[in-house]
CSV table of C-alpha atoms in Angstrom, one decimal:
chain,number,residue,atom,x,y,z
A,85,UNK,CA,-49.6,-21.1,55.4
A,86,UNK,CA,-45.8,-21.3,54.9
A,87,UNK,CA,-44.3,-22.6,51.7
A,88,UNK,CA,-42.8,-26.1,51.7
A,89,UNK,CA,-39.7,-26.1,49.6
A,90,UNK,CA,-36.6,-28.2,48.7
A,91,UNK,CA,-33.7,-26.9,50.7
A,92,UNK,CA,-31.1,-29.0,48.9
A,93,UNK,CA,-30.2,-26.4,46.2
A,94,UNK,CA,-26.7,-25.8,44.8
A,95,UNK,CA,-26.5,-22.3,46.3
A,96,UNK,CA,-27.4,-23.7,49.8
A,97,UNK,CA,-24.8,-26.4,49.4
A,98,UNK,CA,-22.2,-23.8,48.5
A,99,UNK,CA,-23.2,-21.8,51.5
A,100,UNK,CA,-22.7,-24.9,53.7
A,101,UNK,CA,-19.3,-25.4,52.1
A,102,UNK,CA,-18.4,-21.9,53.1
A,103,UNK,CA,-19.4,-22.5,56.7
A,104,UNK,CA,-17.3,-25.7,56.6
A,105,UNK,CA,-14.2,-23.8,55.3
A,106,UNK,CA,-14.5,-21.2,58.1
A,107,UNK,CA,-12.8,-23.2,60.9
A,108,UNK,CA,-10.2,-24.5,58.5
A,109,UNK,CA,-9.3,-20.9,57.7
A,110,UNK,CA,-9.2,-20.0,61.4
A,111,UNK,CA,-6.8,-22.9,62.1
A,112,UNK,CA,-4.5,-21.9,59.3
A,113,UNK,CA,-4.4,-18.3,60.5
A,114,UNK,CA,-3.7,-19.2,64.1
A,115,UNK,CA,-0.9,-21.5,62.8
A,116,UNK,CA,0.4,-18.5,60.7
A,117,UNK,CA,0.1,-20.5,57.5
A,118,UNK,CA,-0.9,-17.4,55.6
A,119,UNK,CA,-0.1,-18.6,52.0
A,120,UNK,CA,-2.5,-21.6,52.2
A,121,UNK,CA,-5.0,-19.4,54.1
A,122,UNK,CA,-5.1,-17.0,51.2
A,123,UNK,CA,-5.9,-19.9,48.8
A,124,UNK,CA,-8.6,-21.3,51.0
A,125,UNK,CA,-10.1,-17.8,51.4
A,126,UNK,CA,-10.2,-17.4,47.6
A,127,UNK,CA,-12.1,-20.7,47.5
A,128,UNK,CA,-14.6,-19.5,50.1
A,129,UNK,CA,-15.0,-16.3,48.1
A,130,UNK,CA,-15.7,-18.3,45.0
A,131,UNK,CA,-18.5,-20.2,46.7
A,132,UNK,CA,-20.0,-16.8,47.7
A,133,UNK,CA,-19.9,-15.5,44.1
A,134,UNK,CA,-21.3,-18.7,42.7
A,135,UNK,CA,-24.2,-19.2,45.1
A,136,UNK,CA,-25.4,-15.7,44.4
A,137,UNK,CA,-25.0,-16.0,40.6
A,138,UNK,CA,-26.9,-19.3,40.5
A,139,UNK,CA,-29.7,-18.2,42.7
A,140,UNK,CA,-30.2,-15.0,40.6
A,141,UNK,CA,-30.2,-16.8,37.3
A,142,UNK,CA,-32.1,-20.1,38.0
A,143,UNK,CA,-35.5,-19.6,39.6
A,144,UNK,CA,-35.6,-23.2,40.9
A,145,UNK,CA,-32.3,-22.7,42.8
A,146,UNK,CA,-33.7,-19.7,44.8
A,147,UNK,CA,-35.1,-20.5,48.2
A,148,UNK,CA,-36.2,-18.8,51.4
A,149,UNK,CA,-33.7,-20.8,53.3
A,150,UNK,CA,-31.0,-19.5,51.0
A,151,UNK,CA,-32.0,-15.9,51.8
A,152,UNK,CA,-31.0,-16.6,55.4
A,153,UNK,CA,-28.3,-19.2,54.9
A,154,UNK,CA,-26.1,-17.1,52.5
A,155,UNK,CA,-25.7,-14.1,54.9
A,156,UNK,CA,-25.4,-16.5,57.9
A,157,UNK,CA,-22.5,-18.3,56.1
A,158,UNK,CA,-20.9,-14.9,55.5
A,159,UNK,CA,-21.3,-13.9,59.1
A,160,UNK,CA,-19.8,-17.2,60.4
A,161,UNK,CA,-16.9,-16.9,58.0
A,162,UNK,CA,-16.3,-13.3,58.8
A,163,UNK,CA,-16.5,-13.8,62.6
A,164,UNK,CA,-14.0,-16.7,62.6
A,165,UNK,CA,-11.7,-14.8,60.3
A,166,UNK,CA,-11.7,-11.6,62.4
A,167,UNK,CA,-11.2,-13.4,65.6
A,168,UNK,CA,-8.3,-15.4,64.1
A,169,UNK,CA,-6.7,-12.3,62.5
A,170,UNK,CA,-7.0,-10.4,65.8
A,171,UNK,CA,-5.3,-13.3,67.5
A,172,UNK,CA,-2.5,-13.0,64.9
A,173,UNK,CA,-2.3,-9.2,65.6
A,174,UNK,CA,-3.4,-8.3,62.1
A,175,UNK,CA,-6.7,-6.7,63.0
A,176,UNK,CA,-7.4,-4.5,66.1
A,177,UNK,CA,-9.5,-5.9,68.9
A,178,UNK,CA,-12.1,-3.0,69.0
A,179,UNK,CA,-12.9,-3.5,65.3
A,180,UNK,CA,-13.4,-7.2,65.8
A,181,UNK,CA,-15.5,-6.6,68.9
A,182,UNK,CA,-17.7,-4.2,66.9
A,183,UNK,CA,-18.2,-6.7,64.0
A,184,UNK,CA,-18.9,-9.7,66.2
A,185,UNK,CA,-21.4,-7.7,68.3
A,186,UNK,CA,-23.3,-6.6,65.2
A,187,UNK,CA,-23.4,-10.1,63.8
A,188,UNK,CA,-24.6,-11.7,67.1
A,189,UNK,CA,-27.5,-9.2,67.1
A,190,UNK,CA,-28.4,-9.9,63.5
A,191,UNK,CA,-28.2,-13.7,64.0
A,192,UNK,CA,-30.4,-13.4,67.1
A,193,UNK,CA,-32.9,-11.3,65.0
A,194,UNK,CA,-33.0,-14.1,62.3
A,195,UNK,CA,-33.9,-16.7,64.9
A,196,UNK,CA,-36.5,-14.4,66.3
A,197,UNK,CA,-38.0,-13.8,62.9
A,198,UNK,CA,-38.1,-17.5,62.3
A,199,UNK,CA,-40.0,-18.0,65.5
A,200,UNK,CA,-42.5,-15.2,64.9
A,201,UNK,CA,-43.3,-16.2,61.3
A,202,UNK,CA,-44.1,-19.9,62.2
A,203,UNK,CA,-47.8,-20.6,62.4
A,204,UNK,CA,-49.2,-22.0,65.6
A,205,UNK,CA,-48.8,-24.5,67.1
A,206,UNK,CA,-45.1,-23.7,67.0
A,207,UNK,CA,-42.9,-26.8,67.5
A,208,UNK,CA,-39.2,-27.5,67.4
A,209,UNK,CA,-39.7,-29.9,64.5
A,210,UNK,CA,-41.3,-27.0,62.5
A,211,UNK,CA,-38.7,-24.5,63.7
A,212,UNK,CA,-35.7,-26.6,62.6
A,213,UNK,CA,-37.2,-28.1,59.4
A,214,UNK,CA,-35.3,-26.4,56.5
A,215,UNK,CA,-38.1,-27.4,54.1
A,216,UNK,CA,-40.6,-25.2,56.0
A,217,UNK,CA,-40.1,-21.7,54.5
A,218,UNK,CA,-41.8,-18.9,56.4
A,219,UNK,CA,-39.9,-15.7,55.5
A,220,UNK,CA,-37.3,-14.3,53.1
A,221,UNK,CA,-34.7,-11.9,54.3
A,222,UNK,CA,-33.6,-8.9,52.2
A,223,UNK,CA,-30.3,-7.3,53.3
A,224,UNK,CA,-30.0,-3.6,53.1
A,225,UNK,CA,-27.7,-2.0,50.5
A,226,UNK,CA,-25.3,-0.7,53.1
A,227,UNK,CA,-25.1,-4.2,54.6
A,228,UNK,CA,-24.0,-5.6,51.3
A,229,UNK,CA,-21.4,-2.9,51.0
A,230,UNK,CA,-20.3,-3.6,54.5
A,231,UNK,CA,-19.9,-7.3,53.8
A,232,UNK,CA,-17.8,-6.5,50.8
A,233,UNK,CA,-15.6,-4.1,52.7
A,234,UNK,CA,-15.1,-6.6,55.6
A,235,UNK,CA,-14.0,-9.3,53.1
A,236,UNK,CA,-11.6,-6.8,51.4
A,237,UNK,CA,-10.0,-6.1,54.8
A,238,UNK,CA,-9.7,-9.8,55.4
A,239,UNK,CA,-8.0,-10.4,52.1
A,240,UNK,CA,-5.7,-7.4,52.7
A,241,UNK,CA,-4.9,-8.6,56.2
A,242,UNK,CA,-4.2,-12.2,55.1
A,243,UNK,CA,-1.9,-10.9,52.3
A,244,UNK,CA,-0.1,-8.4,54.6
A,245,UNK,CA,2.4,-10.9,56.2
A,246,UNK,CA,2.9,-12.6,52.9
A,247,UNK,CA,3.9,-9.4,51.1
A,248,UNK,CA,5.3,-7.6,54.1
A,249,UNK,CA,3.0,-4.6,54.5
A,250,UNK,CA,1.4,-5.3,57.9
A,251,UNK,CA,2.3,-1.8,59.2
A,252,UNK,CA,0.9,0.0,56.1
A,253,UNK,CA,-1.2,3.2,56.7
A,254,UNK,CA,-3.6,2.0,54.1
A,255,UNK,CA,-4.5,-1.0,56.2
A,256,UNK,CA,-5.3,1.4,59.1
A,257,UNK,CA,-7.5,3.5,56.8
A,258,UNK,CA,-9.3,0.4,55.8
A,259,UNK,CA,-9.8,-0.4,59.5
A,260,UNK,CA,-11.6,2.9,59.9
A,261,UNK,CA,-13.7,2.5,56.8
A,262,UNK,CA,-14.7,-1.0,57.9
A,263,UNK,CA,-15.8,0.3,61.3
A,264,UNK,CA,-17.8,3.1,59.6
A,265,UNK,CA,-19.7,0.7,57.3
A,266,UNK,CA,-20.3,-1.8,60.1
A,267,UNK,CA,-21.9,1.0,62.2
A,268,UNK,CA,-23.9,2.2,59.2
A,269,UNK,CA,-25.1,-1.3,58.5
A,270,UNK,CA,-26.2,-1.9,62.1
A,271,UNK,CA,-28.2,1.4,62.0
A,272,UNK,CA,-29.8,0.5,58.6
A,273,UNK,CA,-31.3,-2.7,60.1
A,274,UNK,CA,-32.5,-0.8,63.1
A,275,UNK,CA,-34.0,2.0,60.9
A,276,UNK,CA,-35.6,-0.2,58.2
A,277,UNK,CA,-36.5,-3.2,60.4
A,278,UNK,CA,-39.5,-4.9,59.1
A,279,UNK,CA,-38.8,-3.9,55.5
A,280,UNK,CA,-36.0,-6.4,55.4
A,281,UNK,CA,-38.3,-9.3,56.1
A,282,UNK,CA,-40.8,-10.7,53.6
A,283,UNK,CA,-43.3,-13.2,55.2
A,284,UNK,CA,-44.2,-16.0,52.9
A,285,UNK,CA,-48.0,-16.5,52.6
A,286,UNK,CA,-47.9,-19.8,50.8
A,287,UNK,CA,-49.3,-20.8,47.4
């Protein structure tokens, strides 16, 4: 049987806050308000640091939902940021396409895992009930590195028009490194597959 848990933890609320900040950031970037966008991005980054710290140090704040919600919030934030920064001509289209494609596949895999780990009879109410925990997700090491690199590139790209280094060769090197870690991350999930999912047996 799956484990029934409280989804309303502080880390989960912080992840939801990060999801809520994503469209705000996208709007600010499209409007080329990069100074405020940098500040909002710093706030989003703070929620990411805090939710991980709290979940690691307080056992009652750790949840199966959080193991999926935290990386999902990162992917939503990163996807909106990359599309917006590409629209603003600060990140190349092929790199954004690569990142979005990988994230769409991973999100689809999360929904599939949720379906497969639900006990029968599978119903929509069970599927979308956040209290009904069926599996924990464990990101690979290279995936964690990739997320960090992607966020570094976002920060550098947001700051580029503010500090006038949009044509820097170092940004172009960072584009290449981000593409490499994104490809390596996608392969790691393909290679390790089931090892990244821990099915909850219940207590």
